[in-house]
Short mmCIF file of C-alpha atoms and ligand atoms in Angstrom, two decimals:
data_model
loop_
_atom_site.label_atom_id
_atom_site.label_comp_id
_atom_site.label_asym_id
_atom_site.label_seq_id
_atom_site.Cartn_x
_atom_site.Cartn_y
_atom_site.Cartn_z
CA UNK A 198 -60.22 -41.00 16.71
CA UNK A 199 -63.74 -40.78 17.85
CA UNK A 200 -66.51 -39.11 15.80
CA UNK A 201 -67.54 -35.56 16.62
CA UNK A 202 -70.25 -33.25 15.58
CA UNK A 203 -69.75 -31.95 11.90
CA UNK A 204 -68.29 -28.56 12.47
CA UNK A 205 -70.53 -25.53 12.13
CA UNK A 206 -67.97 -22.74 12.38
CA UNK A 207 -64.56 -22.26 10.90
CA UNK A 208 -61.45 -20.32 10.98
CA UNK A 209 -58.79 -20.18 8.20
CA UNK A 210 -55.37 -18.65 8.97
CA UNK A 211 -53.10 -18.22 6.02
CA UNK A 212 -49.29 -17.78 6.02
CA UNK A 213 -46.73 -17.04 3.44
CA UNK A 214 -47.24 -15.53 -0.09
CA UNK A 215 -50.43 -13.81 -1.61
CA UNK A 216 -51.14 -17.18 -3.40
CA UNK A 217 -51.67 -18.65 0.04
CA UNK A 218 -53.83 -15.87 1.10
CA UNK A 219 -55.99 -16.40 -2.28
CA UNK A 220 -56.23 -20.10 -1.58
CA UNK A 221 -57.34 -19.22 1.93
CA UNK A 222 -60.09 -17.16 0.69
CA UNK A 223 -61.15 -19.93 -1.67
CA UNK A 224 -61.33 -22.28 1.16
CA UNK A 225 -63.57 -20.14 3.14
CA UNK A 226 -65.80 -19.73 0.26
CA UNK A 227 -66.02 -23.42 -0.12
CA UNK A 228 -66.75 -23.96 3.60
CA UNK A 229 -69.23 -21.11 3.52
CA UNK A 230 -71.01 -22.75 0.55
CA UNK A 231 -71.35 -25.97 2.70
CA UNK A 232 -73.44 -23.82 5.31
CA UNK A 233 -70.70 -23.21 7.68
CA UNK A 234 -69.97 -19.87 9.36
CA UNK A 235 -66.72 -18.06 9.45
CA UNK A 236 -65.37 -17.11 12.93
CA UNK A 237 -62.86 -14.35 13.56
CA UNK A 238 -61.45 -16.00 16.66
CA UNK A 239 -59.97 -19.32 16.19
CA UNK A 240 -60.57 -20.11 19.80
CA UNK A 241 -64.20 -20.41 19.13
CA UNK A 242 -64.14 -22.08 15.71
CA UNK A 243 -65.24 -25.89 15.45
CA UNK A 244 -62.70 -26.22 12.53
CA UNK A 245 -59.36 -24.45 12.10
CA UNK A 246 -57.56 -24.59 9.03
CA UNK A 247 -53.85 -23.68 9.11
CA UNK A 248 -52.89 -22.76 5.63
CA UNK A 249 -49.07 -23.10 5.75
CA UNK A 250 -45.80 -21.84 4.22
CA UNK A 251 -42.74 -23.96 3.70
CA UNK A 252 -40.44 -21.24 2.02
CA UNK A 253 -38.12 -20.87 5.00
CA UNK A 254 -37.35 -22.91 8.16
CA UNK A 255 -39.18 -20.39 10.66
CA UNK A 256 -42.25 -20.61 8.51
CA UNK A 257 -42.21 -24.49 8.96
CA UNK A 258 -41.72 -24.44 12.63
CA UNK A 259 -44.54 -22.12 13.18
CA UNK A 260 -47.01 -24.78 12.16
CA UNK A 261 -46.15 -26.94 14.94
CA UNK A 262 -46.36 -24.29 17.59
CA UNK A 263 -49.62 -23.14 16.19
CA UNK A 264 -51.05 -26.57 16.43
CA UNK A 265 -49.95 -26.66 20.08
CA UNK A 266 -51.57 -23.47 20.80
CA UNK A 267 -55.00 -24.38 19.45
CA UNK A 268 -55.53 -26.78 22.58
CA UNK A 269 -58.27 -25.28 24.67
CA UNK A 270 -58.18 -24.88 28.54
CA UNK A 271 -60.49 -27.93 28.98
CA UNK A 272 -57.87 -30.01 26.89
CA UNK A 273 -60.23 -30.38 23.76
CA UNK A 274 -59.07 -28.95 20.34
CA UNK A 275 -60.96 -27.83 17.39
CA UNK A 276 -60.99 -30.05 14.22
CA UNK A 277 -57.63 -29.07 12.88
CA UNK A 278 -56.89 -29.18 9.09
CA UNK A 279 -53.34 -28.44 7.89
CA UNK A 280 -53.39 -26.99 4.25
CA UNK A 281 -50.80 -25.28 2.13
CA UNK A 282 -47.15 -25.96 1.20
CA UNK A 283 -45.93 -27.61 4.47
CA UNK A 284 -48.89 -30.11 4.10
CA UNK A 285 -47.80 -30.71 0.68
CA UNK A 286 -43.97 -31.21 1.76
CA UNK A 287 -44.45 -32.85 5.15
CA UNK A 288 -47.94 -34.24 5.27
CA UNK A 289 -47.02 -37.69 6.63
CA UNK A 290 -44.68 -36.22 9.14
CA UNK A 291 -47.53 -33.93 10.38
CA UNK A 292 -49.75 -36.72 10.72
CA UNK A 293 -47.26 -38.68 12.67
CA UNK A 294 -46.01 -35.85 14.94
CA UNK A 295 -49.19 -34.23 15.59
CA UNK A 296 -52.14 -36.42 16.55
CA UNK A 297 -54.62 -33.56 16.77
CA UNK A 298 -54.32 -32.84 13.22
CA UNK A 299 -57.25 -34.63 11.34
CA UNK A 300 -56.92 -33.37 7.75
CA UNK A 301 -53.86 -32.69 5.68
CA UNK A 302 -54.42 -31.09 2.45
CA UNK A 303 -52.17 -29.90 -0.32
CA UNK A 304 -52.38 -26.67 -2.20
CA UNK A 305 -53.65 -28.35 -5.35
CA UNK A 306 -56.30 -30.40 -3.65
CA UNK A 307 -58.19 -28.21 -1.35
CA UNK A 308 -61.46 -28.25 -3.34
CA UNK A 309 -61.79 -31.60 -1.61
CA UNK A 310 -61.63 -29.77 1.82
CA UNK A 311 -65.42 -29.99 2.70
CA UNK A 312 -65.56 -33.88 2.03
CA UNK A 313 -62.40 -34.43 4.00
CA UNK A 314 -63.63 -32.49 6.99
CA UNK A 315 -66.85 -34.35 7.07
CA UNK A 316 -64.90 -37.75 7.03
CA UNK A 317 -62.68 -36.50 9.70
CA UNK A 318 -65.60 -35.45 11.82
CA UNK A 319 -67.06 -39.12 11.37
CA UNK A 320 -63.64 -40.16 12.91
CA UNK A 321 -61.22 -40.59 10.18
CA UNK A 322 -57.92 -38.97 9.43
CA UNK A 323 -57.69 -37.60 5.97
CA UNK A 324 -54.72 -36.73 3.43
CA UNK A 325 -54.87 -35.52 0.09
CA UNK A 326 -51.65 -34.28 -1.51
CA UNK A 327 -52.53 -34.82 -5.17
CA UNK A 328 -51.36 -32.51 -7.86
CA UNK A 329 -51.87 -30.76 -10.59
CA UNK A 330 -54.14 -28.01 -10.11
CA UNK A 331 -56.69 -27.80 -13.01
CA UNK A 332 -59.43 -29.85 -11.00
CA UNK A 333 -59.29 -27.56 -8.14
CA UNK A 334 -60.26 -24.37 -10.01
CA UNK A 335 -63.06 -26.11 -11.73
CA UNK A 336 -64.64 -27.42 -8.60
CA UNK A 337 -64.64 -24.08 -6.71
CA UNK A 338 -67.70 -21.91 -6.22
CA UNK A 339 -68.34 -18.67 -8.24
CA UNK A 340 -66.84 -15.77 -6.36
CA UNK A 341 -69.47 -13.22 -4.73
CA UNK A 342 -68.07 -10.79 -2.54
CA UNK A 343 -64.81 -8.90 -2.75
CA UNK A 344 -62.94 -6.05 -0.94
CA UNK A 345 -61.71 -3.24 -3.28
CA UNK A 346 -58.56 -4.89 -3.87
CA UNK A 347 -58.74 -8.57 -4.85
CA UNK A 348 -56.28 -11.50 -5.65
CA UNK A 349 -56.84 -13.70 -8.60
CA UNK A 350 -54.50 -16.63 -9.19
CA UNK A 351 -53.76 -17.02 -12.92
CA UNK A 352 -50.86 -19.26 -12.84
CA UNK A 353 -49.60 -22.02 -10.36
CA UNK A 354 -46.32 -23.81 -9.88
CA UNK A 355 -42.82 -23.21 -11.01
CA UNK A 356 -40.43 -25.07 -13.36
CA UNK A 357 -37.43 -22.96 -12.54
CA UNK A 358 -35.86 -24.96 -9.76
CA UNK A 359 -33.62 -22.38 -8.29
CA UNK A 360 -31.59 -24.48 -6.18
CA UNK A 361 -32.54 -22.99 -2.74
CA UNK A 362 -36.33 -23.04 -3.35
CA UNK A 363 -39.05 -25.59 -2.33
CA UNK A 364 -41.92 -24.08 -4.57
CA UNK A 365 -41.34 -26.45 -7.53
CA UNK A 366 -41.83 -29.30 -5.11
CA UNK A 367 -44.73 -27.90 -3.04
CA UNK A 368 -46.66 -26.39 -5.95
CA UNK A 369 -45.74 -28.55 -8.73
CA UNK A 370 -45.16 -27.77 -12.35
CA UNK A 371 -46.09 -24.42 -14.13
CA UNK A 372 -49.69 -24.32 -15.17
CA UNK A 373 -51.78 -21.49 -16.60
CA UNK A 374 -55.55 -21.17 -15.93
CA UNK A 375 -57.64 -20.83 -19.07
CA UNK A 376 -58.19 -17.27 -20.32
CA UNK A 377 -62.01 -17.59 -20.40
CA UNK A 378 -62.05 -18.89 -16.77
CA UNK A 379 -60.01 -15.81 -15.48
CA UNK A 380 -62.20 -13.11 -17.42
CA UNK A 381 -65.14 -15.02 -15.71
CA UNK A 382 -63.62 -14.77 -12.24
CA UNK A 383 -62.32 -11.25 -12.68
CA UNK A 384 -65.80 -10.18 -13.72
CA UNK A 385 -67.36 -11.85 -10.53
CA UNK A 386 -64.87 -10.02 -8.50
CA UNK A 387 -65.68 -6.78 -9.98
CA UNK A 388 -69.40 -7.38 -9.61
CA UNK A 389 -68.70 -8.23 -6.01
CA UNK A 390 -66.78 -4.97 -5.28
CA UNK A 391 -63.30 -5.29 -6.50
CA UNK A 392 -61.87 -2.09 -8.31
CA UNK A 393 -58.46 -3.49 -8.43
CA UNK A 394 -57.19 -7.07 -9.13
CA UNK A 395 -53.70 -8.43 -8.55
CA UNK A 396 -52.97 -11.14 -10.67
CA UNK A 397 -50.95 -14.00 -8.80
CA UNK A 398 -48.77 -16.81 -9.77
CA UNK A 399 -45.34 -18.05 -8.41
CA UNK A 400 -44.24 -17.09 -11.95
CA UNK A 401 -47.18 -14.86 -12.98
CA UNK A 402 -45.49 -13.39 -16.33
CA UNK A 403 -45.08 -17.32 -17.44
CA UNK A 404 -48.82 -17.36 -17.86
CA UNK A 405 -49.81 -18.25 -21.45
CA UNK A 406 -53.44 -18.68 -22.90
CA UNK A 407 -55.57 -18.18 -25.91
CA UNK A 408 -57.67 -15.10 -26.16
CA UNK A 409 -61.48 -14.89 -27.22
CA UNK A 410 -60.40 -14.86 -30.82
CA UNK A 411 -58.15 -17.96 -30.32
CA UNK A 412 -54.90 -16.18 -30.64
CA UNK A 413 -51.97 -17.16 -28.25
CA UNK A 414 -51.28 -14.42 -25.54
CA UNK A 415 -49.32 -13.85 -22.66
CA UNK A 416 -49.83 -11.65 -19.66
CA UNK A 417 -49.90 -8.38 -21.55
CA UNK A 418 -52.83 -9.91 -23.60
CA UNK A 419 -54.66 -10.90 -20.43
CA UNK A 420 -54.30 -7.52 -18.93
CA UNK A 421 -55.40 -5.90 -22.04
CA UNK A 422 -58.74 -8.02 -21.93
CA UNK A 423 -59.15 -7.34 -18.30
CA UNK A 424 -58.74 -3.56 -18.78
CA UNK A 425 -61.99 -3.60 -20.91
CA UNK A 426 -64.02 -4.56 -17.74
CA UNK A 427 -65.36 -0.85 -17.18
CA UNK A 428 -65.54 -1.05 -13.40
CA UNK A 429 -62.12 -2.46 -12.95
CA UNK A 430 -59.73 0.46 -12.38
CA UNK A 431 -56.49 -1.17 -11.64
CA UNK A 432 -54.53 -4.23 -12.61
CA UNK A 433 -51.34 -5.52 -10.91
CA UNK A 434 -49.38 -8.72 -11.01
CA UNK A 435 -46.97 -10.44 -8.87
CA UNK A 436 -44.49 -12.44 -8.79
CA UNK A 437 -42.64 -12.08 -11.96
CA UNK A 438 -39.52 -13.89 -13.18
CA UNK A 439 -36.75 -11.93 -15.14
CA UNK A 440 -36.77 -14.71 -17.79
CA UNK A 441 -40.37 -14.44 -18.41
CA UNK A 442 -40.44 -10.63 -18.83
CA UNK A 443 -41.44 -10.48 -22.57
CA UNK A 444 -41.56 -7.44 -25.06
CA UNK A 445 -45.26 -7.31 -24.88
CA UNK A 446 -45.46 -7.13 -21.22
CA UNK A 447 -42.86 -4.45 -21.18
CA UNK A 448 -44.76 -2.52 -23.77
CA UNK A 449 -47.99 -2.92 -21.79
CA UNK A 450 -46.44 -0.86 -18.92
CA UNK A 451 -46.30 2.11 -21.34
CA UNK A 452 -49.69 1.71 -23.14
CA UNK A 453 -52.30 -0.31 -20.87
CA UNK A 454 -53.32 2.76 -18.49
CA UNK A 455 -54.87 0.40 -16.00
CA UNK A 456 -51.69 -1.50 -15.52
CA UNK A 457 -50.26 0.00 -12.40
CA UNK A 458 -46.69 1.35 -12.49
CA UNK A 459 -45.19 -1.10 -10.27
CA UNK A 460 -43.09 -4.15 -10.95
CA UNK A 461 -41.82 -6.54 -8.43
CA UNK A 462 -38.99 -8.40 -10.22
CA UNK A 463 -36.85 -10.60 -7.85
CA UNK A 464 -33.17 -10.73 -8.46
CA UNK A 465 -31.81 -12.43 -5.32
CA UNK A 466 -28.25 -11.58 -5.73
CA UNK A 467 -25.98 -9.04 -7.53
CA UNK A 468 -23.19 -11.59 -8.14
CA UNK A 469 -22.96 -13.81 -11.34
CA UNK A 470 -21.12 -16.76 -9.59
CA UNK A 471 -23.82 -16.93 -6.83
CA UNK A 472 -26.65 -16.25 -9.54
CA UNK A 473 -25.33 -19.28 -11.38
CA UNK A 474 -25.13 -21.44 -8.33
CA UNK A 475 -28.73 -20.31 -7.64
CA UNK A 476 -29.73 -21.56 -10.95
CA UNK A 477 -31.03 -18.19 -11.71
CA UNK A 478 -31.26 -17.62 -15.45
CA UNK A 479 -30.00 -13.94 -15.39
CA UNK A 480 -26.89 -12.16 -14.81
CA UNK A 481 -26.57 -8.87 -12.66
CA UNK A 482 -26.08 -7.06 -16.00
CA UNK A 483 -28.99 -8.61 -17.94
CA UNK A 484 -31.07 -7.87 -14.96
CA UNK A 485 -30.23 -4.24 -14.84
CA UNK A 486 -30.64 -4.06 -18.70
CA UNK A 487 -34.12 -5.46 -18.32
CA UNK A 488 -34.79 -2.68 -15.73
CA UNK A 489 -33.75 -0.10 -18.31
CA UNK A 490 -36.15 -1.41 -20.89
CA UNK A 491 -39.01 -1.47 -18.50
CA UNK A 492 -38.16 2.16 -17.37
CA UNK A 493 -37.94 3.28 -21.07
CA UNK A 494 -41.48 2.02 -21.44
CA UNK A 495 -42.80 3.29 -18.27
CA UNK A 496 -40.43 6.09 -16.86
CA UNK A 497 -42.70 6.30 -13.97
CA UNK A 498 -42.47 2.65 -12.68
CA UNK A 499 -41.53 1.86 -9.04
CA UNK A 500 -39.49 -1.19 -8.90
CA UNK A 501 -39.23 -3.88 -6.20
CA UNK A 502 -37.32 -6.99 -5.62
CA UNK A 503 -36.47 -9.96 -3.58
CA UNK A 504 -32.88 -10.92 -2.07
CA UNK A 505 -31.26 -13.74 -0.34
CA UNK A 506 -28.15 -13.14 1.65
CA UNK A 507 -25.70 -15.83 2.81
CA UNK A 508 -26.35 -18.34 -0.03
CA UNK A 509 -23.97 -21.26 0.51
CA UNK A 510 -20.28 -19.87 -0.54
CA UNK A 511 -21.29 -16.35 -0.77
CA UNK A 512 -18.08 -14.23 0.12
CA UNK A 513 -18.03 -10.71 1.41
CA UNK A 514 -16.99 -9.63 -2.13
CA UNK A 515 -19.81 -11.35 -3.60
CA UNK A 516 -22.22 -9.82 -1.04
CA UNK A 517 -20.84 -6.37 -1.99
CA UNK A 518 -21.94 -6.94 -5.58
CA UNK A 519 -25.48 -7.34 -4.14
CA UNK A 520 -25.22 -3.88 -2.49
CA UNK A 521 -23.78 -2.42 -5.76
CA UNK A 522 -26.71 -3.86 -7.63
CA UNK A 523 -29.12 -2.28 -5.22
CA UNK A 524 -27.46 1.22 -5.76
CA UNK A 525 -27.72 0.64 -9.59
CA UNK A 526 -31.31 -0.44 -9.51
CA UNK A 527 -33.04 2.26 -7.34
CA UNK A 528 -35.74 0.19 -5.78
CA UNK A 529 -38.89 1.74 -4.42
CA UNK A 530 -39.06 -1.15 -1.87
CA UNK A 531 -37.76 -4.71 -1.69
CA UNK A 532 -37.87 -7.93 0.47
CA UNK A 533 -34.73 -9.55 1.78
CA UNK A 534 -34.23 -12.86 3.58
CA UNK A 535 -31.43 -14.77 5.27
CA UNK A 536 -30.83 -18.05 3.18
CA UNK A 537 -32.63 -20.98 4.65
CA UNK A 538 -31.32 -24.49 4.02
CA UNK A 539 -34.58 -26.50 2.81
CA UNK A 540 -34.72 -30.04 3.00
CA UNK A 541 -34.50 -31.70 -0.47
CA UNK A 542 -33.15 -28.73 -2.30
CA UNK A 543 -29.81 -28.83 -4.07
CA UNK A 544 -28.42 -25.95 -2.09
CA UNK A 545 -28.95 -27.44 1.19
CA UNK A 546 -26.09 -29.91 0.42
CA UNK A 547 -23.73 -27.26 -1.02
CA UNK A 548 -20.37 -26.65 0.72
CA UNK A 549 -19.78 -23.28 2.41
CA UNK A 550 -22.97 -23.00 4.47
CA UNK A 551 -22.73 -19.42 5.96
CA UNK A 552 -22.73 -18.74 9.82
CA UNK A 553 -25.82 -17.10 11.30
CA UNK A 554 -23.84 -14.05 12.59
CA UNK A 555 -22.59 -13.34 9.19
CA UNK A 556 -26.09 -13.65 7.56
CA UNK A 557 -27.32 -11.27 10.21
CA UNK A 558 -24.70 -8.68 9.45
CA UNK A 559 -25.32 -8.88 5.65
CA UNK A 560 -28.98 -8.76 6.07
CA UNK A 561 -28.66 -5.64 8.18
CA UNK A 562 -26.37 -3.83 5.71
CA UNK A 563 -28.64 -4.80 2.88
CA UNK A 564 -31.80 -3.65 4.72
CA UNK A 565 -30.17 -0.30 5.53
CA UNK A 566 -29.80 0.47 1.87
CA UNK A 567 -33.13 -0.70 1.00
CA UNK A 568 -34.73 1.48 3.57
CA UNK A 569 -32.62 4.37 2.48
CA UNK A 570 -34.00 3.82 -1.08
CA UNK A 571 -37.49 3.41 -0.06
CA UNK A 572 -37.59 6.57 1.98
CA UNK A 573 -35.88 8.26 -1.06
CA UNK A 574 -38.50 6.88 -3.32
CA UNK A 575 -41.43 7.98 -1.03
CA UNK A 576 -39.84 11.47 -0.85
CA UNK A 577 -39.53 11.83 -4.58
CA UNK A 578 -43.31 11.40 -4.82
CA UNK A 579 -44.06 14.20 -2.50
CA UNK A 580 -45.77 16.88 -4.53
CA UNK A 581 -47.26 14.71 -6.86
CA UNK A 582 -50.89 14.25 -7.47
CA UNK A 583 -52.27 10.66 -7.80
CA UNK A 584 -55.27 8.40 -7.40
CA UNK A 585 -55.47 6.52 -4.07
CA UNK A 586 -57.67 3.43 -3.78
CA UNK A 587 -59.30 3.56 -0.38
CA UNK A 588 -59.01 0.25 1.33
CA UNK A 589 -59.91 0.95 4.99
CA UNK A 590 -60.31 3.34 7.91
CA UNK A 591 -57.31 4.73 9.56
CA UNK A 592 -56.72 4.83 13.38
CA UNK A 593 -57.91 8.46 13.79
CA UNK A 594 -61.33 9.96 13.40
CA UNK A 595 -62.20 10.52 9.64
CA UNK A 596 -58.84 9.04 8.42
CA UNK A 597 -58.54 6.78 5.57
CA UNK A 598 -55.99 4.35 4.05
CA UNK A 599 -55.41 3.42 0.80
CA UNK A 600 -52.62 2.71 -1.97
CA UNK A 601 -51.04 4.98 -4.44
CA UNK A 602 -50.30 3.68 -8.00
CA UNK A 603 -46.78 2.81 -6.89
CA UNK A 604 -48.24 0.58 -4.04
CA UNK A 605 -47.34 3.10 -1.29
CA UNK A 606 -49.68 3.29 1.74
CA UNK A 607 -51.31 6.71 1.86
CA UNK A 608 -53.39 8.19 4.46
CA UNK A 609 -55.73 11.37 4.36
CA UNK A 610 -58.42 12.77 6.37
CA UNK A 611 -61.51 13.77 4.53
CA UNK A 612 -64.99 12.41 3.28
CA UNK A 613 -64.61 9.11 1.60
CA UNK A 614 -65.68 5.44 1.55
CA UNK A 615 -63.92 2.13 1.16
CA UNK A 616 -63.55 1.33 -2.57
CA UNK A 617 -63.46 5.02 -3.53
CA UNK A 618 -60.78 6.27 -6.03
CA UNK A 619 -59.80 9.74 -4.86
CA UNK A 620 -57.39 12.27 -6.02
CA UNK A 621 -54.74 13.18 -3.54
CA UNK A 622 -51.87 15.37 -3.35
CA UNK A 623 -48.85 13.64 -1.61
CA UNK A 624 -47.65 16.17 1.02
CA UNK A 625 -45.27 14.09 3.51
CA UNK A 626 -43.37 11.05 3.30
CA UNK A 627 -42.25 8.53 5.86
CA UNK A 628 -40.32 5.40 5.41
CA UNK A 629 -43.44 3.39 5.16
CA UNK A 630 -46.42 5.61 4.27
CA UNK A 631 -47.17 9.13 3.00
CA UNK A 632 -49.63 11.62 4.09
CA UNK A 633 -52.09 13.09 1.26
CA UNK A 634 -54.54 15.78 0.95
CA UNK A 635 -57.63 15.03 -0.95
CA UNK A 636 -58.03 17.45 -3.93
CA UNK A 637 -61.29 19.54 -4.46
N1 SAH B 87 -41.25 -17.26 -7.60
C1 SAH B 87 -40.86 -16.00 -6.98
C2 SAH B 87 -40.51 -16.01 -5.69
C3 SAH B 87 -41.12 -17.09 -4.62
S1 SAH B 87 -40.51 -17.18 -2.98
C4 SAH B 87 -39.58 -15.63 -7.70
O1 SAH B 87 -38.76 -16.43 -8.11
O2 SAH B 87 -39.20 -14.57 -7.71
C5 SAH B 87 -40.38 -15.50 -2.58
C6 SAH B 87 -38.88 -15.26 -2.11
O3 SAH B 87 -38.71 -16.00 -0.95
C7 SAH B 87 -37.88 -15.63 -3.19
O4 SAH B 87 -37.76 -14.68 -4.15
C8 SAH B 87 -36.55 -15.59 -2.51
O5 SAH B 87 -36.14 -14.34 -2.15
C9 SAH B 87 -37.16 -16.15 -1.00
N2 SAH B 87 -36.70 -17.38 -0.82
C10 SAH B 87 -37.09 -18.58 -1.56
N3 SAH B 87 -36.42 -19.65 -0.90
C11 SAH B 87 -35.66 -19.23 0.11
C12 SAH B 87 -34.78 -19.89 0.87
N4 SAH B 87 -34.64 -21.21 0.93
N5 SAH B 87 -34.12 -19.23 1.90
C13 SAH B 87 -34.30 -17.74 1.88
N6 SAH B 87 -35.07 -17.08 1.19
C14 SAH B 87 -35.77 -17.81 0.19
FE1 SF4 B 88 -38.64 -20.58 -6.29
FE2 SF4 B 88 -37.05 -19.85 -8.32
FE3 SF4 B 88 -39.40 -20.71 -8.73
FE4 SF4 B 88 -39.32 -18.44 -7.77
S1 SF4 B 88 -38.53 -19.05 -9.76
S2 SF4 B 88 -40.53 -20.03 -7.17
S3 SF4 B 88 -37.54 -18.66 -6.33
S4 SF4 B 88 -37.80 -21.90 -7.81
FE1 F3S B 89 -44.87 -20.33 1.22
FE2 F3S B 89 -45.91 -21.95 -0.55
FE3 F3S B 89 -46.22 -19.38 -0.91
S1 F3S B 89 -43.94 -22.23 0.39
S2 F3S B 89 -44.07 -18.66 -0.22
S3 F3S B 89 -46.96 -20.58 0.73
S4 F3S B 89 -45.94 -20.98 -2.52
#
């Protein structure tokens, strides 16, 4: 590869989960600190960072088609860096298959991005997929600006090894960032404009640390300390694992007023044989009991989940158990996916891989129930008064969009500004959003 001018502009495109969005923001901050300028259009940028996701087959294929699409009309390409979970899992393959890629950097090594980009501009091809994550966070610049709702990664990695999932391989072992660092980063985000912080982790409720008094604390203790930041109004967290839902966290939903009444708690299946084959540590019954305990602590809570249909060997009757669990749980929303065999995971080699048509049919039936429950939940909140955090302008004149405490999208038309917390009466519900009327 020949040398090029050091890039002056960059574009970061993130795929996948919110942790990737967070990483994308941090990479942008790193590059900005080097004097580079962010560009909204990737066609114009000197450097394009594709921050990739490996969770399902489709997500991975997208990377290669995206690399192809970066070729400009005159045959040139920007300097392309592939980051994220595909970089971690298939770095060598990307380098071999896509000669235009000049940098491959894994999710735990992106603090090295600026020097790698400089070396690539000087003619090299750079790969870094080192773990673990501690060095990364210490090397990132202090945060300065934030939108009203900010992400803060507090925990990385996963030790759960669900048999279908690549995350333990792409993100490494579970680590918790230190308490003091998190309070510091949260303070910087709030000073930069954040009113809401969503704490992130692949298993966010597995976070453990020591508070300022040197006592061991979990996520509830961290949320309690964050609640003391006066200008921080709302705390959320995602994604939690049922096994790490401890008593203190359940209690916090009842007594920490800044902790929003929303819980995303993936279950994956409602059938115990399938759950066992997935290496999930809960049964359908223990999961539903856990939801009961959460609801006793916070009757108002909105629940969300993740589902996989068509796990190897799943029969119609086993799938029907998942539909029954949905009926019993009463979700406010949920995500659902067709099982995707991932290279290197135990489930990819299991007998009984399910035909695509069967998965399509099951996904449709499952999503019909979820949609039914989502609409029912939204309707159940009509007539309630709640606070909405204003996040952006709506499409119509004078219209604003924001989130209710239950993570619903709410629109209203009135005087307001981004970052305002406004009182709203919810007056009309659709499947995906609600109309509100500002109070007073
Ligand atoms: N750590 C989180 C989820 C991370 S991945 C948890 O355990 O809850 C987000 C979701 O993607 C998972 O909850 C699961 O529903 C889905 N998923 C993961 N691997 C998958 C695969 N191989 N095929 C289909 N869906 C998958
Ligand atoms: Fe994947 Fe399971 Fe870990 Fe979630 S808990 S990231 S689904 S292995
Ligand atoms: Fe995807 Fe990696 Fe997140 S595989 S879902 S970007 S942890």
